[in-house]
Coordinates of C-alpha atoms in Angstrom, one line a residue:
M1 CA 91.9 109.0 104.7
P2 CA 93.3 106.3 101.8
V3 CA 92.5 102.8 102.3
A4 CA 95.0 100.9 103.7
G5 CA 97.0 98.5 101.1
K6 CA 95.9 100.2 98.3
K7 CA 98.2 102.6 96.0
Q8 CA 97.6 105.9 95.4
Y9 CA 98.9 107.1 91.6
Q10 CA 100.1 110.3 90.3
S11 CA 100.0 110.6 86.8
T12 CA 103.2 112.4 85.0
T13 CA 105.0 113.0 81.6
V14 CA 108.2 111.7 80.8
R15 CA 109.9 112.0 77.6
L16 CA 112.2 109.1 76.7
P17 CA 114.8 108.7 73.9
K18 CA 112.9 106.6 71.1
K19 CA 115.6 104.1 71.7
V20 CA 115.4 103.5 75.0
Y21 CA 111.2 103.2 74.7
E22 CA 111.3 100.9 71.9
K23 CA 113.8 98.5 73.6
A24 CA 111.9 98.9 76.9
K25 CA 108.4 98.1 74.8
T26 CA 110.2 95.1 73.6
V27 CA 111.5 93.8 76.7
V28 CA 107.6 94.1 78.1
S29 CA 106.1 92.2 75.1
R30 CA 108.8 89.1 75.6
T31 CA 108.9 89.0 79.3
E32 CA 106.8 88.2 82.1
G33 CA 108.5 90.9 84.6
A34 CA 105.8 93.2 83.9
S35 CA 102.0 93.2 82.7
S36 CA 102.5 96.7 80.7
F37 CA 104.7 99.4 79.9
N38 CA 103.6 101.5 82.9
E39 CA 104.3 98.7 85.5
F40 CA 107.9 98.2 84.0
V41 CA 108.8 102.0 84.0
V42 CA 107.6 102.3 87.7
Q43 CA 109.6 98.7 88.7
A44 CA 112.6 100.6 86.9
I45 CA 112.3 103.5 88.9
E46 CA 111.6 101.7 92.3
E47 CA 114.9 99.3 91.6
K48 CA 116.5 103.0 90.9
V49 CA 115.6 104.6 94.2
R50 CA 116.3 101.3 96.0
R51 CA 120.0 101.4 94.7
L52 CA 120.2 105.2 95.4
A53 CA 118.9 104.6 99.1
E54 CA 121.5 101.7 99.7
A55 CA 124.2 103.7 98.1
E56 CA 123.4 106.5 100.6
I57 CA 123.7 104.3 103.5
D58 CA 127.1 102.4 102.1
A59 CA 128.6 106.2 102.2
A60 CA 127.3 106.6 105.4
F61 CA 129.1 103.4 106.8
A62 CA 132.4 104.1 105.0
Q63 CA 132.3 107.6 106.2
M64 CA 132.7 106.0 109.9
A65 CA 135.6 104.5 109.1
H66 CA 137.2 107.7 109.1
D67 CA 135.3 109.1 111.8
P68 CA 137.8 108.9 115.2
N69 CA 134.7 109.7 117.8
Y70 CA 132.9 106.7 115.9
Q71 CA 136.0 104.6 116.0
H72 CA 136.8 105.6 119.8
D73 CA 133.1 104.6 121.0
S74 CA 133.1 101.3 118.9
I75 CA 136.3 100.0 120.3
A76 CA 135.2 100.8 124.1
L77 CA 131.7 99.3 123.3
A78 CA 133.5 96.3 122.2
K79 CA 135.9 96.2 125.3
E80 CA 132.1 96.3 127.6
F81 CA 131.0 93.0 125.9
E82 CA 134.9 91.3 125.8
L83 CA 134.0 89.2 128.7
S84 CA 130.3 88.4 127.5
D85 CA 131.7 87.4 123.9
W86 CA 134.3 85.3 125.6
E87 CA 131.7 83.9 127.6
A88 CA 129.5 82.7 124.7
L89 CA 132.2 81.5 122.7
R90 CA 133.0 79.3 125.3
S91 CA 129.6 77.9 125.8
T92 CA 129.6 77.0 122.3
D93 CA 132.9 75.1 122.2
S94 CA 131.7 72.3 124.4
P95 CA 130.1 69.2 122.6
H96 CA 127.0 69.1 122.3
E97 CA 124.7 66.2 123.6
P98 CA 122.6 64.4 120.5
S99 CA 119.5 65.9 120.3
H100 CA 117.5 62.6 119.9
I101 CA 118.4 59.7 122.1
H102 CA 117.4 56.2 120.6
A103 CA 116.3 53.5 122.8
P104 CA 117.7 49.8 122.2
K105 CA 115.4 47.8 120.3
T106 CA 113.8 45.2 121.7
R107 CA 112.4 41.7 120.3
S108 CA 109.0 41.5 119.0
R109 CA 107.1 38.4 120.2

């Protein structure tokens, strides 16, 4: 069983265009963003995976805009909370009392 917090690694071989490899090596040597070429590649892949996952989520949300069932359910849900939303809005319209009330100053003796 793996120890919690310890990363497991998988070795692989990657062929890169020479110019991409050289640029990446230069970036690694000039910046503190990654301590090694390997770390740089891992960070780049993690970032790309994160962006692709976000794009999938964004596409799913965009699809909801054209889904009549989702639209119907969304409108029904908004109507169910309409009264409580107005009550919450009205409660924030009243002026708030000061959070700190100063006592009158007294003369020192």
